[in-house]
Structure formats: structure tokens, C-alpha cells
Amino acid sequence: METSTPRRRVGRAERERQILDAAVAVFSERGYQNASMDAVAERVGVTKPVVYTHFGSKEGLLLACVARARTDLLEVTAAAAAAAQGSEDMLRQGTKAFFDYLDTQRPAWTLLYSEAAISAGAGPALEEIRAQQTDFIAALLATQAPDADPQRLAGWSQVIVGACERLALWRGQDPRVSSEQATEYLMDLAWTGLAHLR
Amino acid sequence: METSTPRRRVGRAERERQILDAAVAVFSERGYQNASMDAVAERVGVTKPVVYTHFGSKEGLLLACVARARTDLLEVTAAAAAAAQGSEDMLRQGTKAFFDYLDTQRPAWTLLYSEAAISAGAGPALEEIRAQQTDFIAALLATQAPDADPQRLAGWSQVIVGACERLALWRGQDPRVSSEQATEYLMDLAWTGLAHLR
DNA sequence: GCGGTAAGTTACCACGGGTAACCTACTTGC
DNA sequence: GCAAGTAGGTTACCCGTGGTAACTTACCGC
């Protein structure tokens, strides 16, 4: 089949995009462990060493996937928060955008929160995502509780980030839980608690 | 040196304990991925097929480690909660016992919350641990908010479990945060929030 | 002592990550 | 146009490690 295209050559940027797309799909379908580099390469219509020249190693490829998802996620949540008015609504809209992103980008979600934990090298990358999130949230909380100890603010941020991740995984198992509901359950405890601590 | 013990033979139960101990150590030291079954076997002073006759596969070995840690963790937290009086104190003492357990059993902690996520097969085992925790917590919360929708109670439980995991990871990176502080940060948001929702 | 069996060993396979050496489609300079 | 250079690709391989088949030996009951 494949009408006569003996060996199509493609620019570097384009190829990297193709490989990343294939990697996200393959990793999320078969799991990082069970996914072979050959499978990724084959999906692109290319051989293994090509993948290696672009991303160095299997872990490097995973890291690149994570990095791209991270950028997207940050973009989406930051935009939602920016469009809101007031601290409470910023947290609410940002959280909801987080859940919605994971809904529409299922493979990326699987990758980030189920598969990526696999690689020792991806751990730090995930921690960086969380650091972004906690910093952002700590700043938000500070507007509501300006007198609180910075460590306490950081702790609260950790609580919120952890809660979001867990709620996301929970929703993955039980799709009856809407992103609105998940957001509300978080706000119930987090924001209500905060409001009464001042 | 090992004075002259040519080939010591050991009972099944004892061997399994030895192998589990070695596996927890090796997996947490080098990471599940980088740990070889040969390394585990060598640590016990035995060859690879012995490990396989006991645990079937690398994943099986990991699962057995997780199962044991899970039993310990449940035991410790349940005991702490049972010794407390009143719902709030049960949540507080249970949470603190959780953090304290992870403090004293570092390798087990690493295994559960950094390495175990690696294996596709270990994922369900971890979810079962969480299910235990969330059920327990949901029952606790129900005493405080008897009128709440069950799904909402479940959601709040997810929030709390996620928060605990994240706080534990945070403490792993920053040892200045004591188990008491971590517990308090959780209670600040979770319990205070809950108290004002009734 | 003398089998029978549980406990262990050696020697191997296969699969997948990673690489070295080679090849070829396109571009650039003349 | 055409030679030369190079980015983009391929084939063929290595080696570590999960997993297993076939054989060996320490211990127990009798």
C-alpha cells in the first residue's frame, strides 16, 4: 500500500510534534512500562533511532510529554483564574478549569497522574508542576489570610493541590462526579475552612 | 567470609519475610525500575529463581511489599483513632499516626508513595489502600454532617486523603515540617470547613 | 541409612532499551 | 545544472534483566 512514498523526509520541529503525539497516545494506552520505543516509532512511521536522536532516551521522551502537558495545563488554569473576579472565584474557576482540562485531554491526564509517576526522572518534573500550582495558590490564600505564617500558607496549598489530584483520580473511576461537583467539594472544605480561620 | 555455611536451607515463611525485607530496601534505595531481581536475591544470599518461586514476578513481589505496608499502616492508624475520643480527635490522631508511621518507616513510605505508582499492577493495590482510608474517613465525617449527601461525604473524604498524601510528600522534601504541623494544616481547612457547613 | 520432597542452583531464552556504522533525500554554492 | 555537504533515516547489532526449564542437594520421617 502506501503509494510510492519511498522515504519521506520531514523537518525537525514537525517530527518532534509527531513523536510527542504518538508517545502520549502509546504511553497512555499501554502504560509507560509496557510501551516500547519501537511502538512509538512505528506509530510515527519511522524507526527507533529517529526517536532517540530527538529525545535521547525513553525517560527523556516521557519528560518531554510531561513538559508539554504541563505548559498546556498551566495555560488553561491561569487563563481561567485571570478571568475570574475575587480570590474565591479565582480558586474556584482555576480548579474547575483543571478538572475540565483533564476531562478533555484524557490521554494527557493518564500520563500525568497515572503513568508519569513511574519514571524516577519524571518525579521531579511532576513536583515542578505542583510547585507552580502551590505557589499560585499560596499567593491566592495570602490575600485571604494575610497574617498567616508562610509555612502554614504553604501547607494549605499542599492540601489543596493534593485534594485536586485525588479528586481527579476519583472522577476517573466514577464519571458520575461532574467537574462542578468536584470543585464544590474542594471549596466546601478548603475555602469555608479558610474563611473561618481569619 | 561467611564461615563454612555451604548451602543453608530455610523454611518457607522465614524466607518470604527475608525476601520482603530485602525487596523493600532494594526497591526504595534504587527505585523499582532500576532494582533488579538479582539484587534482591543477592541481598538475601540466594539466587533469582528462589525469589520467583515465592512471588511469581517482579510485580508480584512489589504487590506483596505494598500489601504488607498496607496492613501495618491500617493497623497503626486504626489504633490511634480508636484511642481518641470524639470525631475531631479521631481524625486528628489518625492523621498524625499516618505521618508518624511514614516517618519511622521511610523505606515503606518511599515504596508506597513514590515507587509503587510505577507498576500498572500496583495501582489497584494503592487504590484499595485509599478506599480503606476514604471509607473510614467518610464514616467519621458522617457523624459531623449527618445530613450530607453520601457523594459529598465521599468527595470530602477524597479531599482529605489526597491532602494527607501530598502533605506526606511535602514533608519528605522539607523535613522542617513536623507531623504535628502537617496534621494541623489539614485540620485547619478540613475540620474547620466541615464545622461551618453544618 | 534411605528414599521423597522442599529448597536451591546453573544455564539458558527473549525482549526491549540503547548505539555504531552506514545510507540517501534534499539544499547550497558555483 | 551538478558536485559536495549535511540533516534525516535505516540496518544490524549489543547487553542487561525479567523469566524459566532442567538438574542437584540438604533435610525429614521412618
Coordinates of C-alpha atoms (C1' of nucleotides) in Angstrom, one line a residue:
Chain A
M1 CA 0.0 0.0 0.0
E2 CA 1.4 3.5 0.7
T3 CA 1.5 4.8 -2.8
S4 CA 5.2 5.0 -3.8
T5 CA 6.4 7.3 -1.0
P6 CA 9.8 5.6 -0.7
R7 CA 11.2 7.6 2.2
R8 CA 9.5 10.8 3.1
R9 CA 11.7 13.3 5.0
V10 CA 10.3 15.7 7.5
G11 CA 11.6 18.8 9.3
R12 CA 12.8 18.6 12.8
A13 CA 10.0 20.5 14.6
E14 CA 7.3 18.7 12.8
R15 CA 8.9 15.3 13.5
E16 CA 9.1 16.2 17.2
R17 CA 5.5 17.1 17.4
Q18 CA 4.5 13.8 15.7
I19 CA 6.6 11.8 18.1
L20 CA 5.2 13.5 21.1
D21 CA 1.7 12.9 19.9
A22 CA 2.5 9.3 19.3
A23 CA 4.2 8.9 22.6
V24 CA 1.3 10.4 24.6
A25 CA -1.1 8.0 22.8
V26 CA 1.1 4.9 23.2
F27 CA 2.1 5.6 26.8
S28 CA -1.4 6.2 27.9
E29 CA -2.8 3.3 26.0
R30 CA -0.4 0.6 27.1
G31 CA 1.2 2.2 30.1
Y32 CA 4.7 3.6 30.2
Q33 CA 6.2 0.3 31.2
N34 CA 4.6 -1.9 28.6
A35 CA 5.1 0.7 25.8
S36 CA 8.1 0.0 23.7
M37 CA 10.1 2.6 21.8
D38 CA 9.6 0.6 18.7
A39 CA 5.8 1.0 19.1
V40 CA 6.2 4.8 19.3
A41 CA 8.4 4.8 16.3
E42 CA 6.2 2.6 14.3
R43 CA 3.2 4.8 15.1
V44 CA 5.0 7.7 13.5
G45 CA 6.1 5.6 10.6
V46 CA 9.8 5.7 11.4
T47 CA 12.4 3.6 13.1
K48 CA 13.6 3.7 16.7
P49 CA 16.9 5.6 16.4
V50 CA 15.0 8.5 15.0
V51 CA 13.1 8.8 18.3
Y52 CA 16.4 8.6 20.1
T53 CA 18.1 11.4 18.1
H54 CA 15.2 13.6 19.1
F55 CA 14.7 12.7 22.8
G56 CA 17.7 10.8 23.9
S57 CA 16.0 8.1 26.0
K58 CA 12.7 6.6 26.9
E59 CA 12.6 8.7 30.0
G60 CA 13.6 11.8 28.0
L61 CA 10.6 11.2 25.8
L62 CA 8.3 10.9 28.8
L63 CA 9.7 14.0 30.3
A64 CA 9.0 15.9 27.1
C65 CA 5.4 14.7 27.1
V66 CA 5.1 15.8 30.7
A67 CA 6.6 19.2 29.9
R68 CA 4.2 19.8 27.1
A69 CA 1.1 18.8 29.2
R70 CA 2.4 21.0 32.0
T71 CA 2.5 24.0 29.7
D72 CA -1.0 23.4 28.5
L73 CA -2.3 22.8 32.0
L74 CA -0.8 25.9 33.4
E75 CA -2.0 28.0 30.5
V76 CA -5.6 26.8 30.8
T77 CA -5.9 27.2 34.6
A78 CA -4.1 30.5 34.6
A79 CA -6.5 31.9 31.9
A80 CA -9.5 30.7 33.9
A81 CA -8.2 32.3 37.1
A82 CA -7.4 35.5 35.3
A83 CA -10.9 35.8 34.0
A84 CA -12.4 35.5 37.5
Q85 CA -13.1 38.2 40.0
G86 CA -12.1 38.0 43.6
S87 CA -9.9 35.4 45.3
E88 CA -12.6 32.9 46.0
D89 CA -13.8 32.8 42.4
M90 CA -10.2 32.6 41.2
L91 CA -9.7 29.4 43.1
R92 CA -13.0 28.0 42.1
Q93 CA -12.6 28.8 38.4
G94 CA -8.9 27.7 38.3
T95 CA -9.9 24.4 40.0
K96 CA -12.8 23.8 37.6
A97 CA -10.5 24.5 34.6
F98 CA -8.1 22.0 36.0
F99 CA -10.8 19.3 36.1
D100 CA -12.1 20.3 32.7
Y101 CA -8.7 20.1 31.1
L102 CA -8.2 16.6 32.3
D103 CA -11.6 15.7 31.0
T104 CA -10.9 16.8 27.5
Q105 CA -7.3 15.6 27.4
R106 CA -7.7 12.1 28.8
P107 CA -4.5 10.7 27.5
A108 CA -2.5 13.6 28.9
W109 CA -4.3 13.1 32.2
T110 CA -3.5 9.4 32.3
L111 CA 0.1 10.2 31.5
L112 CA 0.5 12.9 34.1
Y113 CA -1.2 11.3 37.1
S114 CA -1.0 7.6 36.5
E115 CA 1.9 6.8 34.3
A116 CA 4.4 9.6 34.8
A117 CA 4.9 8.7 38.4
I118 CA 6.6 5.6 37.0
S119 CA 9.8 7.1 36.0
A120 CA 12.3 8.2 38.6
G121 CA 13.2 11.1 36.3
A122 CA 9.7 12.2 35.8
G123 CA 9.1 12.6 39.6
P124 CA 11.0 15.9 39.7
A125 CA 9.1 17.2 36.7
L126 CA 5.8 16.4 38.4
E127 CA 7.0 18.1 41.5
E128 CA 7.7 21.2 39.5
I129 CA 4.1 21.2 38.2
R130 CA 2.9 21.0 41.8
A131 CA 5.3 23.7 42.8
Q132 CA 3.8 26.0 40.2
Q133 CA 0.3 25.2 41.5
T134 CA 1.2 25.6 45.1
D135 CA 2.9 28.9 44.6
F136 CA 0.0 30.2 42.7
I137 CA -2.5 29.0 45.4
A138 CA -0.4 30.2 48.2
A139 CA -0.5 33.7 46.7
L140 CA -4.2 33.4 46.5
L141 CA -4.6 32.3 50.0
A142 CA -2.4 35.1 51.2
T143 CA -4.9 37.6 50.1
Q144 CA -7.5 36.0 52.3
A145 CA -5.3 35.3 55.4
P146 CA -2.6 38.0 55.2
D147 CA -1.4 37.3 58.8
A148 CA -0.8 33.6 58.4
D149 CA 2.7 32.1 58.8
P150 CA 4.2 31.5 55.3
Q151 CA 4.8 27.8 56.2
R152 CA 1.1 27.5 57.1
L153 CA 0.1 29.0 53.8
A154 CA 2.4 26.6 52.0
G155 CA 0.8 23.7 54.0
W156 CA -2.7 24.8 53.0
S157 CA -1.6 25.0 49.4
Q158 CA -0.3 21.4 49.6
V159 CA -3.6 20.3 51.0
I160 CA -5.4 21.9 48.1
V161 CA -3.2 20.5 45.4
G162 CA -3.3 17.1 46.9
A163 CA -7.0 17.3 47.1
C164 CA -7.4 18.2 43.5
E165 CA -5.2 15.4 42.3
R166 CA -7.1 12.9 44.4
L167 CA -10.5 14.2 43.2
A168 CA -9.3 14.0 39.6
L169 CA -8.3 10.3 40.1
W170 CA -11.6 9.7 41.8
R171 CA -13.5 11.2 38.9
G172 CA -11.6 8.9 36.6
Q173 CA -13.0 5.9 38.4
D174 CA -16.5 7.3 38.8
P175 CA -17.6 9.5 35.9
R176 CA -20.8 10.5 37.6
V177 CA -18.9 13.1 39.5
S178 CA -19.0 16.3 37.5
S179 CA -16.2 18.8 37.4
E180 CA -18.6 21.3 39.1
Q181 CA -19.3 18.9 41.9
A182 CA -15.6 18.0 42.5
T183 CA -14.9 21.8 42.5
E184 CA -17.6 22.3 45.1
Y185 CA -16.4 19.5 47.4
L186 CA -13.0 21.1 47.4
M187 CA -14.3 24.6 48.1
D188 CA -16.6 23.3 50.9
L189 CA -13.6 22.3 53.0
A190 CA -10.8 24.5 51.8
W191 CA -12.4 27.8 51.3
T192 CA -15.0 27.6 54.0
G193 CA -12.3 26.5 56.5
L194 CA -10.1 29.3 55.4
A195 CA -12.8 31.9 55.8
H196 CA -13.4 30.9 59.4
L197 CA -9.8 30.9 60.4
R198 CA -9.2 34.5 60.0
Chain B
M1 CA 33.8 -14.7 54.7
E2 CA 30.7 -16.5 56.0
T3 CA 32.3 -19.3 57.9
S4 CA 31.8 -22.5 56.0
T5 CA 28.0 -22.5 55.6
P6 CA 27.9 -24.2 52.2
R7 CA 24.2 -24.0 51.5
R8 CA 21.9 -23.2 54.4
R9 CA 18.2 -24.1 53.9
V10 CA 15.5 -22.0 55.4
G11 CA 11.7 -22.5 55.9
R12 CA 9.2 -21.0 53.6
A13 CA 7.7 -18.4 55.9
E14 CA 11.1 -17.2 57.1
R15 CA 12.4 -16.9 53.6
E16 CA 9.4 -14.9 52.4
R17 CA 9.9 -12.5 55.3
Q18 CA 13.6 -12.1 54.4
I19 CA 12.8 -11.5 50.7
L20 CA 10.2 -8.9 51.5
D21 CA 12.6 -7.1 53.8
A22 CA 15.2 -7.1 51.1
A23 CA 12.8 -6.1 48.4
V24 CA 11.5 -3.1 50.4
A25 CA 15.1 -2.0 51.0
V26 CA 16.3 -2.5 47.4
F27 CA 13.2 -1.0 45.8
S28 CA 13.3 2.1 48.0
E29 CA 17.0 2.6 47.6
R30 CA 17.4 2.2 43.9
G31 CA 13.8 2.7 42.7
Y32 CA 11.6 -0.1 41.5
Q33 CA 12.7 0.4 37.9
N34 CA 16.4 0.2 38.5
A35 CA 16.2 -2.5 41.0
S36 CA 17.0 -5.9 39.6
M37 CA 15.6 -9.2 40.9
D38 CA 19.2 -10.4 41.1
A39 CA 19.9 -7.6 43.5
V40 CA 17.1 -8.6 45.8
A41 CA 18.1 -12.2 45.6
E42 CA 21.7 -11.4 46.3
R43 CA 20.8 -9.3 49.4
V44 CA 19.1 -12.4 50.8
G45 CA 22.0 -14.5 49.9
V46 CA 20.2 -16.6 47.4
T47 CA 19.6 -16.9 43.6
K48 CA 16.9 -15.4 41.5
P49 CA 14.7 -18.4 40.9
V50 CA 14.1 -18.6 44.6
V51 CA 12.5 -15.2 44.6
Y52 CA 10.4 -16.3 41.7
T53 CA 9.1 -19.5 43.4
H54 CA 7.9 -17.3 46.2
F55 CA 6.4 -14.3 44.5
G56 CA 6.0 -15.2 40.8
S57 CA 7.1 -12.0 39.2
K58 CA 8.7 -8.7 39.9
E59 CA 5.3 -7.1 40.1
G60 CA 4.1 -9.8 42.4
L61 CA 7.0 -9.0 44.8
L62 CA 6.1 -5.4 44.7
L63 CA 2.5 -6.1 45.4
A64 CA 3.4 -8.3 48.4
C65 CA 5.5 -5.4 49.8
V66 CA 2.6 -3.0 49.3
A67 CA 0.2 -5.4 50.9
R68 CA 2.4 -5.7 54.0
A69 CA 2.9 -2.0 54.3
R70 CA -0.8 -1.5 53.9
T71 CA -1.6 -3.8 56.8
D72 CA 0.9 -2.1 59.0
L73 CA -0.4 1.3 58.1
L74 CA -4.0 0.4 58.7
E75 CA -3.2 -1.1 62.0
V76 CA -1.3 1.9 63.2
T77 CA -3.8 4.5 62.2
A78 CA -6.8 2.5 63.4
A79 CA -5.3 2.0 66.8
A80 CA -4.6 5.7 67.1
A81 CA -8.1 6.6 66.1
A82 CA -9.6 4.0 68.5
A83 CA -7.7 5.6 71.3
A84 CA -9.1 9.0 70.7
Q85 CA -12.3 10.5 72.0
G86 CA -14.7 12.3 69.7
S87 CA -14.8 12.6 65.9
E88 CA -12.4 15.6 65.6
D89 CA -9.8 13.9 67.8
M90 CA -10.1 10.7 65.9
L91 CA -9.4 12.4 62.6
R92 CA -6.5 14.3 64.2
Q93 CA -4.9 11.3 65.9
G94 CA -5.4 9.1 62.9
T95 CA -3.8 11.6 60.6
K96 CA -0.9 12.2 63.0
A97 CA -0.3 8.4 63.3
F98 CA -0.3 8.3 59.5
F99 CA 2.5 10.9 59.3
D100 CA 4.4 9.3 62.2
Y101 CA 4.3 5.8 60.6
L102 CA 5.7 7.2 57.4
D103 CA 8.5 8.9 59.4
T104 CA 9.6 5.8 61.2
Q105 CA 9.2 3.5 58.1
R106 CA 10.9 5.6 55.5
P107 CA 11.6 2.8 53.0
A108 CA 8.0 1.6 53.2
W109 CA 6.8 5.2 52.7
T110 CA 9.1 5.6 49.6
L111 CA 7.7 2.4 48.3
L112 CA 4.1 3.2 48.8
Y113 CA 4.0 6.8 47.6
S114 CA 6.9 7.2 45.2
E115 CA 7.7 3.8 43.7
A116 CA 4.6 1.7 43.8
A117 CA 2.8 4.0 41.4
I118 CA 5.2 2.7 38.9
S119 CA 3.7 -0.6 38.3
A120 CA 0.4 -0.9 36.5
G121 CA -0.5 -3.8 38.7
A122 CA 0.3 -1.9 41.9
G123 CA -2.1 0.9 41.0
P124 CA -5.2 -1.1 42.1
A125 CA -3.5 -2.1 45.3
L126 CA -2.8 1.5 46.1
E127 CA -6.4 2.4 45.3
E128 CA -7.5 -0.2 47.8
I129 CA -5.5 1.4 50.5
R130 CA -7.1 4.7 49.7
A131 CA -10.5 3.1 49.6
Q132 CA -10.0 1.8 53.1
Q133 CA -8.9 5.3 54.2
T134 CA -11.8 7.1 52.5
D135 CA -14.4 4.7 53.9
F136 CA -13.0 5.2 57.3
I137 CA -13.0 9.0 57.0
A138 CA -16.4 9.1 55.4
A139 CA -17.9 7.3 58.4
L140 CA -16.1 9.9 60.6
L141 CA -17.4 12.8 58.7
A142 CA -20.9 11.4 58.7
T143 CA -21.0 11.8 62.4
Q144 CA -20.4 15.5 62.0
A145 CA -22.6 16.1 59.0
P146 CA -25.3 13.5 59.1
D147 CA -27.5 15.3 56.6
A148 CA -24.9 15.5 53.8
D149 CA -25.3 13.7 50.5
P150 CA -23.2 10.4 50.5
Q151 CA -21.5 11.5 47.4
R152 CA -20.5 14.7 49.0
L153 CA -19.2 12.9 52.0
A154 CA -17.2 10.7 49.7
G155 CA -15.8 13.8 47.9
W156 CA -14.7 15.3 51.2
S157 CA -13.0 12.0 52.1
Q158 CA -11.1 12.1 48.8
V159 CA -10.0 15.7 49.6
I160 CA -8.7 14.6 53.0
V161 CA -6.9 11.5 51.7
G162 CA -5.3 13.4 48.8
A163 CA -4.3 16.2 51.2
C164 CA -2.6 13.7 53.5
E165 CA -0.6 12.1 50.7
R166 CA 0.5 15.4 49.4
L167 CA 1.5 16.7 52.8
A168 CA 3.5 13.5 53.4
L169 CA 5.4 14.0 50.1
W170 CA 5.9 17.6 51.1
R171 CA 7.4 16.6 54.4
G172 CA 9.7 14.3 52.6
Q173 CA 11.2 17.2 50.7
D174 CA 11.2 19.6 53.7
P175 CA 11.9 17.8 57.0
R176 CA 11.3 21.0 59.0
V177 CA 7.6 20.4 58.8
S178 CA 6.7 18.3 61.8
S179 CA 4.0 15.7 61.8
E180 CA 2.1 17.9 64.3
Q181 CA 2.2 20.8 61.9
A182 CA 1.2 18.8 58.9
T183 CA -1.8 17.5 60.9
E184 CA -2.7 20.9 61.9
Y185 CA -2.7 22.3 58.4
L186 CA -5.0 19.6 57.4
M187 CA -7.4 20.1 60.3
D188 CA -7.4 23.9 59.7
L189 CA -9.0 23.5 56.3
A190 CA -10.8 20.2 56.6
W191 CA -12.3 20.2 60.0
T192 CA -12.9 23.9 60.3
G193 CA -14.6 23.9 56.9
L194 CA -16.7 21.0 57.9
A195 CA -17.7 22.5 61.2
H196 CA -19.1 25.6 59.5
L197 CA -21.0 23.8 56.8
R198 CA -23.5 22.1 59.0
Chain C
dG1 C1' 21.0 -45.5 56.4
dC2 C1' 17.4 -44.5 52.8
dG3 C1' 14.0 -42.6 50.0
dG4 C1' 11.0 -38.4 49.0
dT5 C1' 10.3 -33.8 48.7
dA6 C1' 11.0 -29.0 49.5
dA7 C1' 14.7 -25.7 48.8
dG8 C1' 18.3 -24.1 45.6
dT9 C1' 21.4 -23.9 41.6
dT10 C1' 23.1 -23.5 36.9
dA11 C1' 22.3 -22.3 32.4
dC12 C1' 19.6 -20.6 29.3
dC13 C1' 15.9 -17.7 26.4
dA14 C1' 13.6 -13.4 24.6
dC15 C1' 12.5 -8.9 24.6
dG16 C1' 13.4 -4.2 24.8
dG17 C1' 16.4 0.0 25.6
dG18 C1' 20.2 1.9 23.5
dT19 C1' 24.0 2.6 19.8
dA20 C1' 27.5 2.4 15.9
dA21 C1' 28.0 2.4 11.2
dC22 C1' 26.2 3.1 7.1
dC23 C1' 23.0 5.3 3.6
dT24 C1' 20.1 8.9 0.9
dA25 C1' 17.0 12.7 0.1
dC26 C1' 17.3 17.5 0.0
dT27 C1' 20.0 22.1 0.0
dT28 C1' 23.5 25.2 -1.1
dG29 C1' 27.4 27.2 -3.7
dC30 C1' 29.4 27.7 -8.0
Chain D
dG1 C1' 22.7 22.0 -13.6
dC2 C1' 25.9 19.5 -10.9
dA3 C1' 29.2 18.4 -7.1
dA4 C1' 29.7 18.4 -2.3
dG5 C1' 27.8 18.7 2.4
dT6 C1' 24.5 17.6 5.8
dA7 C1' 20.2 16.7 8.2
dG8 C1' 17.2 12.9 8.4
dG9 C1' 16.9 7.7 8.3
dT10 C1' 17.9 2.8 8.3
dT11 C1' 20.0 -1.8 9.3
dA12 C1' 22.2 -4.6 12.3
dC13 C1' 23.8 -5.2 16.4
dC14 C1' 25.0 -5.3 21.9
dC15 C1' 23.7 -6.2 26.6
dG16 C1' 21.1 -6.1 30.8
dT17 C1' 17.3 -8.0 33.0
dG18 C1' 12.8 -10.4 33.6
dG19 C1' 11.6 -15.0 33.5
dT20 C1' 12.0 -20.4 33.1
dA21 C1' 13.5 -25.4 32.4
dA22 C1' 16.3 -28.9 34.0
dC23 C1' 19.1 -30.6 37.3
dT24 C1' 21.1 -31.0 42.4
dT25 C1' 21.2 -31.3 47.3
dA26 C1' 20.0 -30.6 52.2
dC27 C1' 16.8 -32.1 55.5
dC28 C1' 12.7 -35.0 57.5
dG29 C1' 10.2 -39.3 58.6
dC30 C1' 10.8 -43.9 59.0

